[in-house]
Short mmCIF file of C-alpha atoms and ligand atoms in Angstrom, two decimals:
data_model
loop_
_atom_site.label_atom_id
_atom_site.label_comp_id
_atom_site.label_asym_id
_atom_site.label_seq_id
_atom_site.Cartn_x
_atom_site.Cartn_y
_atom_site.Cartn_z
CA MET K 17 -16.92 55.43 27.86
CA VAL K 18 -18.23 54.45 25.24
CA VAL K 19 -21.06 52.46 24.15
CA SER K 20 -21.82 51.33 20.59
CA ALA K 21 -23.70 48.65 18.42
CA ARG K 22 -20.08 46.45 18.17
CA VAL K 23 -17.54 45.47 20.75
CA GLU K 24 -14.43 46.00 17.77
CA ALA K 25 -16.01 50.19 17.61
CA SER K 26 -16.05 50.15 21.12
CA GLN K 27 -12.51 49.39 22.07
CA ILE K 28 -11.76 51.63 18.70
CA GLY K 29 -13.13 54.58 20.51
CA ALA K 30 -12.17 53.68 24.48
CA ASP K 31 -8.81 53.60 22.86
CA ILE K 32 -7.99 56.40 21.14
CA LEU K 33 -9.40 58.53 24.83
CA LYS K 34 -7.04 56.06 26.16
CA LYS K 35 -4.16 57.68 23.91
CA GLY K 36 -5.11 60.96 25.36
CA GLY K 37 -8.09 62.02 22.70
CA ASN K 38 -11.22 63.66 23.10
CA ALA K 39 -15.06 62.20 23.14
CA PHE K 40 -15.23 64.19 19.28
CA ASP K 41 -12.03 62.58 18.33
CA ALA K 42 -13.62 59.02 20.10
CA MET K 43 -17.12 60.02 18.32
CA ALA K 44 -15.15 59.83 14.52
CA ALA K 45 -13.26 56.67 15.39
CA THR K 46 -16.20 55.37 16.60
CA GLY K 47 -18.39 56.01 13.67
CA LEU K 48 -15.55 54.23 10.93
CA ALA K 49 -15.01 51.34 12.80
CA LEU K 50 -18.93 51.05 13.36
CA ALA K 51 -18.71 51.20 9.55
CA VAL K 52 -16.35 48.55 9.32
CA ALA K 53 -17.69 46.29 12.13
CA TYR K 54 -21.49 47.00 11.84
CA PRO K 55 -22.40 47.30 7.50
CA PHE K 56 -25.66 46.76 8.41
CA ALA K 57 -26.18 50.20 10.02
CA GLY K 58 -22.78 51.51 10.07
CA ASN K 59 -21.38 53.47 7.06
CA LEU K 60 -19.78 55.20 4.85
CA GLY K 61 -22.67 56.10 2.78
CA GLY K 62 -25.32 56.96 4.80
CA GLY K 63 -26.21 59.70 7.60
CA GLY K 64 -26.84 60.83 10.95
CA PHE K 65 -26.44 63.32 13.97
CA MET K 66 -24.55 64.27 16.89
CA VAL K 67 -25.05 66.16 20.13
CA TYR K 68 -22.36 67.26 22.36
CA ARG K 69 -21.85 68.94 25.29
CA GLN K 70 -18.67 70.05 26.33
CA SER K 71 -16.90 69.90 29.42
CA ASN K 72 -17.00 74.16 30.07
CA GLY K 73 -20.98 73.07 30.09
CA ASP K 74 -21.15 74.65 25.61
CA ILE K 75 -23.51 72.16 24.20
CA GLY K 76 -24.33 72.38 20.41
CA SER K 77 -25.54 69.82 17.32
CA LEU K 78 -23.89 68.50 13.91
CA ASP K 79 -26.42 68.01 10.73
CA PHE K 80 -24.78 65.15 8.52
CA ARG K 81 -27.91 63.92 7.28
CA GLU K 82 -28.51 62.83 3.82
CA LYS K 83 -29.48 65.47 1.20
CA ALA K 84 -32.22 64.89 -2.31
CA PRO K 85 -30.01 65.03 -5.04
CA LEU K 86 -30.69 67.67 -7.40
CA SER K 87 -32.51 66.19 -9.57
CA ALA K 88 -34.94 64.73 -7.47
CA SER K 89 -38.56 65.47 -7.62
CA LYS K 90 -41.72 65.49 -5.86
CA ASN K 91 -43.51 62.95 -7.16
CA MET K 92 -40.77 60.76 -8.48
CA TYR K 93 -41.83 57.76 -6.43
CA LEU K 94 -45.02 57.54 -8.00
CA ASP K 95 -46.49 55.67 -11.19
CA GLU K 96 -49.00 57.57 -13.86
CA GLN K 97 -51.75 57.23 -11.73
CA GLY K 98 -50.40 59.32 -8.49
CA ASN K 99 -49.75 55.78 -6.96
CA VAL K 100 -46.83 55.09 -4.76
CA ILE K 101 -44.74 52.57 -6.53
CA PRO K 102 -43.75 49.76 -3.95
CA ASP K 103 -40.11 49.52 -2.93
CA LYS K 104 -38.90 52.09 -5.48
CA SER K 105 -37.99 54.57 -2.76
CA THR K 106 -36.54 52.04 -0.79
CA LEU K 107 -34.49 49.15 -2.66
CA GLY K 108 -31.77 50.31 -5.24
CA SER K 109 -30.11 53.12 -6.78
CA LEU K 110 -33.28 55.61 -6.54
CA ALA K 111 -33.75 54.88 -3.24
CA ILE K 112 -30.34 57.07 -2.23
CA GLY K 113 -29.36 60.10 -0.43
CA VAL K 114 -26.37 61.98 -1.13
CA PRO K 115 -24.33 60.55 2.05
CA GLY K 116 -23.02 62.69 4.71
CA SER K 117 -21.07 60.75 6.62
CA VAL K 118 -17.64 61.22 5.89
CA ALA K 119 -18.07 64.94 5.80
CA GLY K 120 -19.83 64.57 9.27
CA MET K 121 -16.68 62.62 11.16
CA PHE K 122 -14.14 65.00 9.13
CA GLU K 123 -16.43 68.27 10.44
CA VAL K 124 -16.40 67.03 13.71
CA HIS K 125 -12.82 66.26 14.02
CA LYS K 126 -11.80 70.03 12.37
CA LYS K 127 -13.57 71.67 14.93
CA PHE K 128 -12.90 69.84 17.89
CA GLY K 129 -10.88 67.03 17.49
CA LYS K 130 -6.85 66.50 19.05
CA LEU K 131 -5.76 63.77 17.69
CA PRO K 132 -4.34 63.88 14.01
CA MET K 133 -6.94 61.97 11.73
CA LYS K 134 -4.06 59.78 11.35
CA ASP K 135 -4.39 58.01 15.02
CA ILE K 136 -7.96 57.87 14.14
CA LEU K 137 -8.15 56.26 10.94
CA GLU K 138 -5.28 54.03 11.01
CA PRO K 139 -7.12 51.15 13.68
CA VAL K 140 -9.89 51.69 11.66
CA ILE K 141 -8.75 50.71 8.22
CA ALA K 142 -6.33 47.58 10.49
CA LEU K 143 -9.42 46.85 10.97
CA ALA K 144 -11.06 45.95 7.88
CA LYS K 145 -8.25 44.18 7.06
CA LYS K 146 -7.72 41.78 9.79
CA GLY K 147 -12.01 41.59 9.67
CA VAL K 148 -14.45 41.22 12.10
CA VAL K 149 -15.50 38.02 13.80
CA VAL K 150 -19.43 37.77 12.96
CA THR K 151 -21.72 37.74 15.81
CA LYS K 152 -24.28 34.68 15.75
CA ASN K 153 -27.07 37.69 15.09
CA GLN K 154 -24.88 39.57 12.40
CA ALA K 155 -24.45 35.65 10.74
CA GLU K 156 -28.08 35.18 10.46
CA ARG K 157 -28.71 38.96 9.09
CA PHE K 158 -26.35 38.42 6.15
CA ASN K 159 -28.06 35.22 6.06
CA TYR K 160 -31.52 36.54 5.56
CA TYR K 161 -30.48 39.47 3.08
CA GLN K 162 -28.83 37.93 0.74
CA SER K 163 -31.93 37.38 -1.42
CA LYS K 164 -32.53 40.99 -1.09
CA PHE K 165 -28.88 41.95 -1.95
CA ARG K 166 -29.07 39.35 -4.89
CA LEU K 167 -32.01 41.21 -6.09
CA VAL K 168 -30.29 44.85 -6.31
CA ASN K 169 -27.04 44.14 -7.03
CA LYS K 170 -25.72 43.11 -10.50
CA ASP K 171 -22.49 42.03 -8.73
CA SER K 172 -21.47 39.04 -6.61
CA LEU K 173 -20.67 40.20 -3.14
CA LEU K 174 -18.27 38.94 -0.49
CA PHE K 175 -21.05 38.28 1.71
CA TYR K 176 -22.72 35.99 -0.69
CA LYS K 177 -22.24 32.33 1.59
CA VAL K 178 -23.96 30.68 4.36
CA TRP K 179 -21.96 32.38 7.35
CA LYS K 180 -21.51 31.39 10.58
CA GLU K 181 -20.95 32.65 14.52
CA GLN K 182 -17.26 33.24 14.39
CA ASP K 183 -16.83 33.55 10.85
CA THR K 184 -14.50 36.06 9.81
CA ILE K 185 -15.21 38.80 7.38
CA LYS K 186 -12.43 40.82 6.10
CA TYR K 187 -13.19 43.97 3.83
CA PRO K 188 -10.35 44.81 1.47
CA ALA K 189 -12.20 47.07 -0.86
CA LEU K 190 -13.06 49.43 2.50
CA ALA K 191 -9.63 49.24 3.85
CA LYS K 192 -7.87 50.55 0.00
CA THR K 193 -10.85 53.40 0.40
CA LEU K 194 -10.40 54.22 3.82
CA GLU K 195 -6.99 54.51 2.59
CA ARG K 196 -7.64 57.14 0.48
CA ILE K 197 -9.93 59.16 2.42
CA LEU K 198 -6.85 58.84 4.89
CA LYS K 199 -4.15 60.72 2.27
CA ASN K 200 -6.46 62.89 0.99
CA GLY K 201 -9.20 63.80 3.51
CA GLU K 202 -13.34 64.37 3.40
CA ASP K 203 -12.27 66.15 -0.30
CA GLU K 204 -11.30 62.54 -1.26
CA PHE K 205 -15.28 61.35 -0.98
CA TYR K 206 -16.58 64.61 -2.11
CA LYS K 207 -14.46 65.45 -4.90
CA GLY K 208 -11.22 62.98 -5.66
CA GLU K 209 -11.26 59.40 -6.76
CA THR K 210 -13.30 57.80 -4.24
CA GLY K 211 -16.72 59.87 -5.29
CA LYS K 212 -15.58 59.89 -9.01
CA ILE K 213 -15.96 55.69 -8.23
CA LEU K 214 -19.22 56.20 -6.78
CA VAL K 215 -21.14 58.11 -8.91
CA LYS K 216 -19.94 55.88 -11.52
CA PHE K 217 -21.22 53.02 -9.75
CA ILE K 218 -24.86 55.23 -8.83
CA GLN K 219 -25.67 56.18 -12.33
CA ASP K 220 -24.87 52.51 -13.99
CA ASN K 221 -27.22 51.46 -11.36
CA GLY K 222 -29.88 53.72 -12.60
CA GLY K 223 -29.15 56.44 -9.95
CA LEU K 224 -29.56 60.20 -9.69
CA ILE K 225 -26.63 61.30 -7.23
CA THR K 226 -23.84 63.49 -9.73
CA GLU K 227 -20.76 64.43 -8.88
CA GLU K 228 -21.91 68.29 -8.58
CA ASP K 229 -24.11 66.49 -5.74
CA LEU K 230 -21.28 65.45 -4.03
CA ALA K 231 -19.35 68.46 -4.25
CA LYS K 232 -22.45 70.80 -2.76
CA TYR K 233 -22.65 68.18 -0.01
CA LYS K 234 -21.93 69.62 3.75
CA ALA K 235 -22.43 68.88 7.05
CA LYS K 236 -24.37 71.72 9.42
CA TRP K 237 -24.08 72.81 12.65
CA ARG K 238 -27.67 73.30 14.21
CA THR K 239 -28.64 74.95 17.30
CA PRO K 240 -30.17 71.65 19.71
CA ILE K 241 -33.25 71.98 21.47
CA THR K 242 -33.54 72.00 25.03
CA PHE K 243 -36.17 72.26 27.19
CA ASN K 244 -36.38 71.25 30.93
CA TYR K 245 -38.35 68.38 33.10
CA ASP K 246 -38.37 68.46 36.66
CA ASP K 247 -34.54 69.42 37.39
CA LEU K 248 -33.41 67.59 34.59
CA LYS K 249 -32.49 69.47 31.18
CA ILE K 250 -32.43 67.94 27.99
CA ILE K 251 -30.26 68.37 25.03
CA SER K 252 -31.54 67.30 21.92
CA MET K 253 -31.70 66.93 17.35
CA PRO K 254 -32.94 70.17 15.74
CA PRO K 255 -34.71 69.47 13.03
CA PRO K 256 -34.27 67.58 10.09
CA SER K 257 -34.98 65.22 12.46
CA SER K 258 -38.42 65.87 14.88
CA GLY K 259 -36.57 63.89 17.58
CA GLY K 260 -36.02 66.67 19.65
CA ILE K 261 -39.37 68.91 19.36
CA CYS K 262 -41.21 65.88 19.53
CA LEU K 263 -38.96 64.45 22.89
CA ALA K 264 -39.67 68.01 24.01
CA GLN K 265 -43.84 67.79 23.53
CA ILE K 266 -44.54 64.73 24.78
CA MET K 267 -41.89 65.03 28.46
CA LYS K 268 -43.39 68.62 28.60
CA MET K 269 -47.59 66.88 28.13
CA ILE K 270 -46.18 64.39 30.50
CA GLU K 271 -44.42 66.58 33.51
CA PRO K 272 -47.53 67.56 34.51
CA TYR K 273 -48.89 63.53 35.82
CA ASP K 274 -46.89 61.53 38.61
CA LEU K 275 -45.55 59.10 36.48
CA HIS K 276 -43.67 58.27 39.97
CA GLU K 277 -46.11 57.45 41.62
CA TYR K 278 -48.11 55.71 38.94
CA GLY K 279 -44.74 53.32 38.45
CA HIS K 280 -43.00 51.73 35.69
CA ASN K 281 -45.24 50.12 33.26
CA SER K 282 -48.26 50.69 34.80
CA LEU K 283 -51.45 51.30 33.28
CA LYS K 284 -51.75 55.10 33.99
CA SER K 285 -47.86 55.51 33.19
CA ILE K 286 -48.87 54.05 29.84
CA GLN K 287 -51.84 55.66 29.38
CA VAL K 288 -50.56 59.15 29.72
CA ILE K 289 -47.39 58.65 27.81
CA THR K 290 -49.31 56.99 25.06
CA GLU K 291 -51.54 60.09 24.82
CA ALA K 292 -48.85 62.16 24.52
CA GLU K 293 -47.40 60.43 21.92
CA ARG K 294 -50.06 60.26 20.14
CA ARG K 295 -50.56 64.39 19.87
CA ALA K 296 -46.79 64.81 19.55
CA TYR K 297 -46.75 62.22 16.12
CA ALA K 298 -49.93 63.98 14.53
CA ASP K 299 -47.86 67.58 15.10
CA ARG K 300 -44.87 65.75 13.62
CA SER K 301 -46.80 64.86 10.53
CA TYR K 302 -47.71 68.09 9.76
CA TYR K 303 -45.42 70.17 10.70
CA LEU K 304 -41.83 69.24 10.40
CA GLY K 305 -39.70 68.92 7.94
CA ASP K 306 -35.92 70.31 6.81
CA PRO K 307 -35.66 73.43 8.32
CA ASP K 308 -33.71 74.77 5.52
CA PHE K 309 -36.75 74.50 3.32
CA VAL K 310 -39.81 74.69 5.56
CA SER K 311 -40.73 77.21 8.07
CA ILE K 312 -41.18 74.98 11.72
CA PRO K 313 -42.90 76.98 14.56
CA GLY K 314 -41.06 75.50 17.17
CA LYS K 315 -41.03 77.29 19.97
CA ALA K 316 -44.64 77.45 19.79
CA LEU K 317 -44.91 73.32 19.57
CA ILE K 318 -42.75 73.36 22.79
CA SER K 319 -44.78 76.17 24.54
CA ASP K 320 -46.31 75.29 27.89
CA ALA K 321 -49.45 76.65 26.57
CA TYR K 322 -49.83 75.47 23.31
CA LEU K 323 -49.04 71.85 25.04
CA LYS K 324 -51.48 72.43 28.36
CA GLY K 325 -54.09 72.66 25.73
CA ARG K 326 -53.23 69.81 23.91
CA MET K 327 -53.94 67.80 26.62
CA ALA K 328 -56.97 69.15 27.51
CA ASP K 329 -59.37 66.28 26.22
CA PHE K 330 -57.40 63.52 27.68
CA SER K 331 -59.28 61.52 30.31
CA PHE K 332 -57.66 57.78 32.40
CA ASP K 333 -61.11 56.45 30.88
CA LYS K 334 -61.12 56.23 27.95
CA ALA K 335 -58.53 56.18 24.80
CA THR K 336 -58.23 59.04 22.54
CA LEU K 337 -59.13 57.90 19.07
CA SER K 338 -56.57 58.98 16.42
CA SER K 339 -59.04 59.90 14.40
CA ASP K 340 -60.22 62.35 16.51
CA VAL K 341 -56.73 64.08 16.56
CA THR K 342 -55.31 66.33 14.05
CA HIS K 343 -52.10 67.96 13.65
CA GLY K 344 -52.57 71.16 16.86
CA ASN K 345 -53.14 75.01 15.65
CA VAL K 346 -49.78 77.25 16.29
CA GLU K 347 -49.11 79.89 13.60
CA VAL K 348 -46.41 79.35 11.35
CA VAL K 349 -44.20 82.79 11.48
CA GLU K 350 -42.16 83.26 8.43
CA SER K 351 -38.40 84.56 9.09
CA ASN K 352 -38.26 63.46 9.79
CA GLU K 353 -31.52 50.76 10.16
CA THR K 354 -29.70 53.08 12.39
CA THR K 355 -26.86 52.91 15.11
CA HIS K 356 -26.43 55.37 17.97
CA TYR K 357 -23.47 55.39 20.25
CA SER K 358 -22.79 57.54 23.54
CA ILE K 359 -19.21 58.56 24.81
CA ILE K 360 -17.99 60.33 27.39
CA ASP K 361 -14.70 61.25 27.50
CA GLN K 362 -11.75 61.90 30.82
CA PHE K 363 -12.19 65.76 30.35
CA GLY K 364 -16.02 65.22 30.19
CA ASN K 365 -16.92 65.84 27.02
CA ALA K 366 -20.04 64.28 25.97
CA VAL K 367 -21.10 63.38 22.32
CA SER K 368 -24.65 61.65 21.25
CA VAL K 369 -24.61 60.07 17.61
CA THR K 370 -27.54 58.41 16.39
CA THR K 371 -26.36 57.57 12.03
CA THR K 372 -28.22 55.15 9.79
CA LEU K 373 -28.72 54.32 6.55
CA ASN K 374 -31.92 53.84 7.10
CA GLY K 375 -33.34 50.36 6.36
CA ALA K 376 -31.49 47.05 7.03
CA TYR K 377 -28.41 47.82 4.94
CA GLY K 378 -29.95 50.37 4.11
CA SER K 379 -31.20 50.24 -0.17
CA LYS K 380 -29.10 46.67 -0.32
CA LEU K 381 -26.99 47.88 -3.05
CA TYR K 382 -23.30 47.37 -2.24
CA CYS K 383 -20.26 49.63 -4.29
CA SER K 384 -18.12 46.15 -4.23
CA GLU K 385 -15.03 48.80 -5.68
CA LEU K 386 -15.76 50.40 -2.06
CA GLY K 387 -16.86 48.40 0.25
CA PHE K 388 -19.87 49.98 1.35
CA PHE K 389 -23.21 49.82 1.33
CA LEU K 390 -25.18 53.06 0.38
CA ASN K 391 -28.42 54.29 2.56
CA ASN K 392 -32.17 54.29 1.52
CA GLU K 393 -32.90 57.43 3.40
CA MET K 394 -34.98 58.82 0.48
CA ASP K 395 -38.10 56.92 1.59
CA ASP K 396 -37.98 59.41 4.87
CA PHE K 397 -39.42 61.52 2.99
CA SER K 398 -43.64 62.30 2.85
CA SER K 399 -43.92 60.06 -1.29
CA LYS K 400 -47.23 60.83 -1.36
CA PRO K 401 -49.63 63.09 1.29
CA GLY K 402 -50.87 61.04 3.70
CA VAL K 403 -49.06 57.30 2.61
CA PRO K 404 -47.06 55.88 5.34
CA ASN K 405 -43.56 55.53 4.61
CA MET K 406 -41.71 52.35 5.83
CA PHE K 407 -41.83 53.17 9.05
CA GLY K 408 -45.67 53.71 9.06
CA LEU K 409 -45.05 57.48 9.19
CA ILE K 410 -47.00 60.03 7.67
CA GLY K 411 -45.78 63.12 6.08
CA ALA K 412 -47.68 66.62 4.44
CA GLU K 413 -46.11 69.02 2.29
CA ALA K 414 -43.31 70.03 5.07
CA ASN K 415 -41.43 66.66 4.27
CA SER K 416 -42.11 66.28 0.39
CA ILE K 417 -39.65 65.56 -1.82
CA GLN K 418 -37.20 68.80 -3.21
CA PRO K 419 -33.98 68.94 -4.68
CA GLU K 420 -30.94 69.63 -2.01
CA LYS K 421 -33.24 69.69 0.77
CA ARG K 422 -33.08 66.85 3.56
CA MET K 423 -35.71 64.37 4.88
CA LEU K 424 -37.76 64.44 8.22
CA SER K 425 -35.66 62.01 11.01
CA SER K 426 -36.70 60.54 14.05
CA MET K 427 -33.53 60.41 15.46
CA THR K 428 -32.76 61.19 18.57
CA PRO K 429 -29.42 62.34 20.19
CA THR K 430 -29.61 63.14 23.36
CA ILE K 431 -27.42 64.81 26.41
CA ILE K 432 -29.27 65.80 29.66
CA GLU K 433 -28.02 67.63 32.40
CA LYS K 434 -29.24 67.39 35.57
CA ASN K 435 -29.06 70.32 38.39
CA GLY K 436 -26.47 72.11 35.72
CA SER K 437 -23.93 68.62 35.74
CA LEU K 438 -23.83 66.44 33.31
CA PHE K 439 -25.74 63.45 33.41
CA MET K 440 -26.38 61.11 30.67
CA SER K 441 -25.52 60.77 27.10
CA VAL K 442 -28.39 58.78 25.34
CA GLY K 443 -29.91 57.49 21.57
CA THR K 444 -30.90 54.59 19.95
CA PRO K 445 -31.97 53.36 16.32
CA GLY K 446 -35.48 51.89 15.33
CA GLY K 447 -37.06 54.44 13.21
CA SER K 448 -40.27 56.05 14.71
CA THR K 449 -39.51 54.46 17.71
CA ILE K 450 -36.07 55.97 18.63
CA ILE K 451 -37.60 58.90 20.19
CA THR K 452 -40.35 56.90 22.64
CA SER K 453 -37.52 54.56 23.54
CA VAL K 454 -35.07 57.98 24.80
CA LEU K 455 -38.12 58.93 25.76
CA GLN K 456 -38.83 55.71 28.03
CA THR K 457 -34.75 55.09 28.55
CA ILE K 458 -35.04 58.82 30.60
CA LEU K 459 -37.79 58.49 32.45
CA ASN K 460 -36.86 55.16 33.86
CA VAL K 461 -33.76 56.52 35.16
CA HIS K 462 -35.56 59.75 36.46
CA GLU K 463 -39.32 58.95 37.63
CA TYR K 464 -38.99 55.29 38.34
CA ASN K 465 -35.29 55.19 39.82
CA MET K 466 -33.51 52.43 37.26
CA THR K 467 -29.80 52.32 36.67
CA MET K 468 -29.03 52.62 32.95
CA GLN K 469 -28.44 49.05 32.38
CA GLU K 470 -32.06 48.45 33.60
CA ALA K 471 -33.11 51.66 32.32
CA VAL K 472 -31.94 50.55 28.95
CA ASP K 473 -33.45 46.97 28.78
CA ALA K 474 -36.87 47.22 30.25
CA PRO K 475 -39.43 46.63 28.11
CA ARG K 476 -40.79 49.60 25.82
CA PHE K 477 -44.17 50.69 24.23
CA HIS K 478 -44.23 52.73 21.58
CA HIS K 479 -47.51 55.03 20.03
CA GLN K 480 -47.32 57.33 17.24
CA TRP K 481 -50.86 58.53 16.10
CA LEU K 482 -51.39 56.03 13.60
CA PRO K 483 -51.80 53.74 13.20
CA ASP K 484 -53.55 53.80 16.23
CA GLU K 485 -52.48 51.10 18.05
CA ILE K 486 -49.88 51.27 21.11
CA GLU K 487 -46.78 48.69 19.80
CA MET K 488 -45.38 46.95 22.79
CA GLU K 489 -42.54 44.48 22.75
CA PRO K 490 -44.12 40.37 22.50
CA HIS K 491 -43.74 38.63 26.08
CA SER K 492 -42.69 41.56 28.01
CA PHE K 493 -46.40 43.17 29.24
CA ASP K 494 -48.49 41.14 31.85
CA GLU K 495 -51.43 39.99 30.35
CA ASN K 496 -54.24 41.11 32.52
CA LEU K 497 -52.44 44.89 31.87
CA ILE K 498 -53.18 44.20 28.38
CA HIS K 499 -56.73 43.62 28.65
CA GLN K 500 -57.36 46.70 31.09
CA LEU K 501 -55.87 48.79 28.44
CA GLN K 502 -58.35 46.87 25.55
CA ASP K 503 -60.95 47.38 27.71
CA LYS K 504 -59.98 51.58 27.69
CA GLY K 505 -60.53 51.16 23.99
CA TYR K 506 -56.92 50.62 23.46
CA ASN K 507 -55.33 48.84 20.38
CA ILE K 508 -52.54 46.69 20.88
CA ASN K 509 -50.14 45.28 18.65
CA GLU K 510 -47.18 42.90 19.38
CA LYS K 511 -46.53 41.70 16.35
CA ASN K 512 -45.03 44.21 14.42
CA SER K 513 -41.73 44.09 15.77
CA PRO K 514 -39.66 41.86 18.45
CA VAL K 515 -37.89 44.73 19.62
CA ILE K 516 -38.21 48.34 20.40
CA GLY K 517 -34.64 50.34 19.61
CA LYS K 518 -31.31 49.14 20.44
CA VAL K 519 -30.94 52.36 23.06
CA ASP K 520 -27.12 53.15 24.25
CA GLY K 521 -26.04 54.98 26.61
CA ILE K 522 -23.98 56.67 29.69
CA MET K 523 -24.97 57.92 32.93
CA VAL K 524 -22.57 60.17 35.12
CA LEU K 525 -23.15 58.92 38.66
CA SER K 526 -22.98 61.05 41.69
CA ASP K 527 -19.12 59.95 42.69
CA LYS K 528 -18.64 61.00 39.48
CA THR K 529 -17.99 57.70 37.71
CA LEU K 530 -19.81 56.02 34.39
CA GLU K 531 -22.22 53.73 34.49
CA GLY K 532 -22.79 52.47 31.03
CA GLY K 533 -26.30 51.01 29.44
CA ALA K 534 -25.69 48.43 26.25
CA ASP K 535 -29.01 47.32 25.14
CA HIS K 536 -29.32 43.36 25.48
CA ARG K 537 -31.26 42.92 22.09
CA GLY K 538 -28.10 43.34 19.92
CA ASP K 539 -24.58 43.05 20.44
CA ASP K 540 -24.22 46.36 22.06
CA THR K 541 -21.31 46.76 24.29
CA ALA K 542 -19.84 49.37 26.71
CA VAL K 543 -16.22 49.91 27.10
CA GLY K 544 -14.41 52.07 29.55
CA PHE K 545 -11.61 52.76 32.08
O1 DON Y 612 -33.65 58.76 10.24
C1 DON Y 612 -34.58 58.35 10.82
O2 DON Y 612 -35.50 58.16 11.35
C2 DON Y 612 -34.61 56.19 10.26
N1 DON Y 612 -34.10 56.76 9.07
C3 DON Y 612 -33.85 56.05 11.33
C4 DON Y 612 -33.93 54.66 10.62
C5 DON Y 612 -33.64 53.12 11.52
O3 DON Y 612 -33.45 54.14 13.19
C6 DON Y 612 -33.91 52.13 11.35
N2 DON Y 612 -33.27 51.25 11.99
N3 DON Y 612 -33.69 50.55 12.43
#
C-alpha cells in the first residue's frame, strides 16, 4: 500500500510494488511522481528524510535535507542594524538551500532497490508528458499563488492562467529533465547539464548556489531515534530533524499519565500533551541543529530521569507559562510546503518519507527550462537568535547559518513496532506542527482505540512553547472545553490555520492486512492491493 498527497503518485508507487518492486523502489517512484503531480511540495528542488524498517527488522534513516551554500553566512538575512530583512529567507533565489531530493531517491534505490531505475522513472516521465488533472484544491492554490510567482520570476510561467478543476497541466520541460536523469543518473542533476542549467538559472536570479555546491552534495545515512512507549517501539528521524527527539521527549513526558482514561481531546489529555509539548519545543529551540556542526546531547535529552524532572512543575490546576520555561539543563558532551508518504510492501518492508520545498511552492522561483520549483529551506535556519521564522519557531546558535550546514527540520517520518512486529508507518507536512500531528495520530490509535483513518481525520491541536498558545483546528473543539482551558490560563488560537497537518499513514491490522489513513484535509489517497 502507498498513501500520498495525490492519487497519481500513490498509483505509480503501488504499480511498482505490483510489478515486483519493493517499498524502496516505490519510495523513489512515489517521490518523483509527487514532483510531477504535486508541485506545491513534491519536488526535485527540495529535500527530505526517510525512515525505514526492513522485513527482517533492520532499521535506518536517510537524510537528504538541503544544505546551506558554501558562500552562505550567519548574518546573510540581516540588515545593517542587525534586523531580519523581511522575505529574504523565504522568497526568491537567496532562500534556496542546495537540493537533496534527487540524491535521496538515487541513494535509496542504490542501496535497497530491486527494479532498474528505468522501470521507476518511465511511468513518472509518462505522467509529466500526459499531464495531471487539476483538483479543486490544486486549482485554488495555482490561482492564489500566481501573484507571488509573478513577483519572483522574470519569465512567463506555464502556471499563468485562471485554473479550474478538471483542467490538465502538462510538464514537458520536467519530462525532459527526468529523461536526462534516467540516461545519466544522479550526476546529471549534481554535475551534468541539468546542474549547469540550474546553477546558471539561480545565479542569473541573484542566488548563491554554485556548481561546487551541487557537486559536493551527498545524502547521508543516519541512525534513527528509537524509544519505547508502552508496548510500542517508535523509530523516528534524528537530527538534523528535531522530529525524533521532540517526539521522544513528548511521549516520554506523557507516558506516566493515563490518557486513555482521560479520553480523546478531553481537558486533561489536552493539558498533559500541551505541557509536554511546551517543554520539548523549548529544548528544541536551544539544543537542536545539524549534528555535523553542533554537539547535540541526544541521549540526555530523551533520558527518563531528565524528562521526569522536566514535568515536575506541571499541575492540572493551572497552565505553566512559557515565560517560566526555558531549555532544561543537560550536559553537552563534546566528542530544525511539505508532503509525506507512507509505503508498506508485500514483503513486509516499510518506509516513511517526508519531503519538502518548505513554503508553498518553496521560494516561488520556478526554473521553466528544467520544469521545477526551488525550495526556500534557508528559512528553517535561525536568521537571528530569538526572532521567529515562518513557522514562529525560535532558534539559537545551534541552528545558526554556516556554509554546508543543514537547517533544523521538524519533519518526523516515523515507523512503529508493536510487540516486535511492524505496526505503523506515519508522517505529515505542517512545519512546526508536524511533530505534534504525528504524536496525536499515534496516540489516537494507541490510547483512544481509533482506526488508522479515524486517527488521521480527528481534530488536532498544537503547542510549541512560543508563542504561548494552543493552536486548535477551527470549528473542531467544543466551546465548553475551550472555556475550561482558558479558565486554567491557556491562550487558545483557532485562527492560525484552517488545518493542522495532513497525515498519511498505514497500520498493520491483527490479521496482517493493511489499513490506509489518507488525510481528508487534502487530496490524499491510499492505493493498495
Ligand atoms: O523541515 C521543516 O520542518 C519544514 N521545512 C517543513 C515545512 C512544511 O511542513 C510546510 N508544510 N506545511
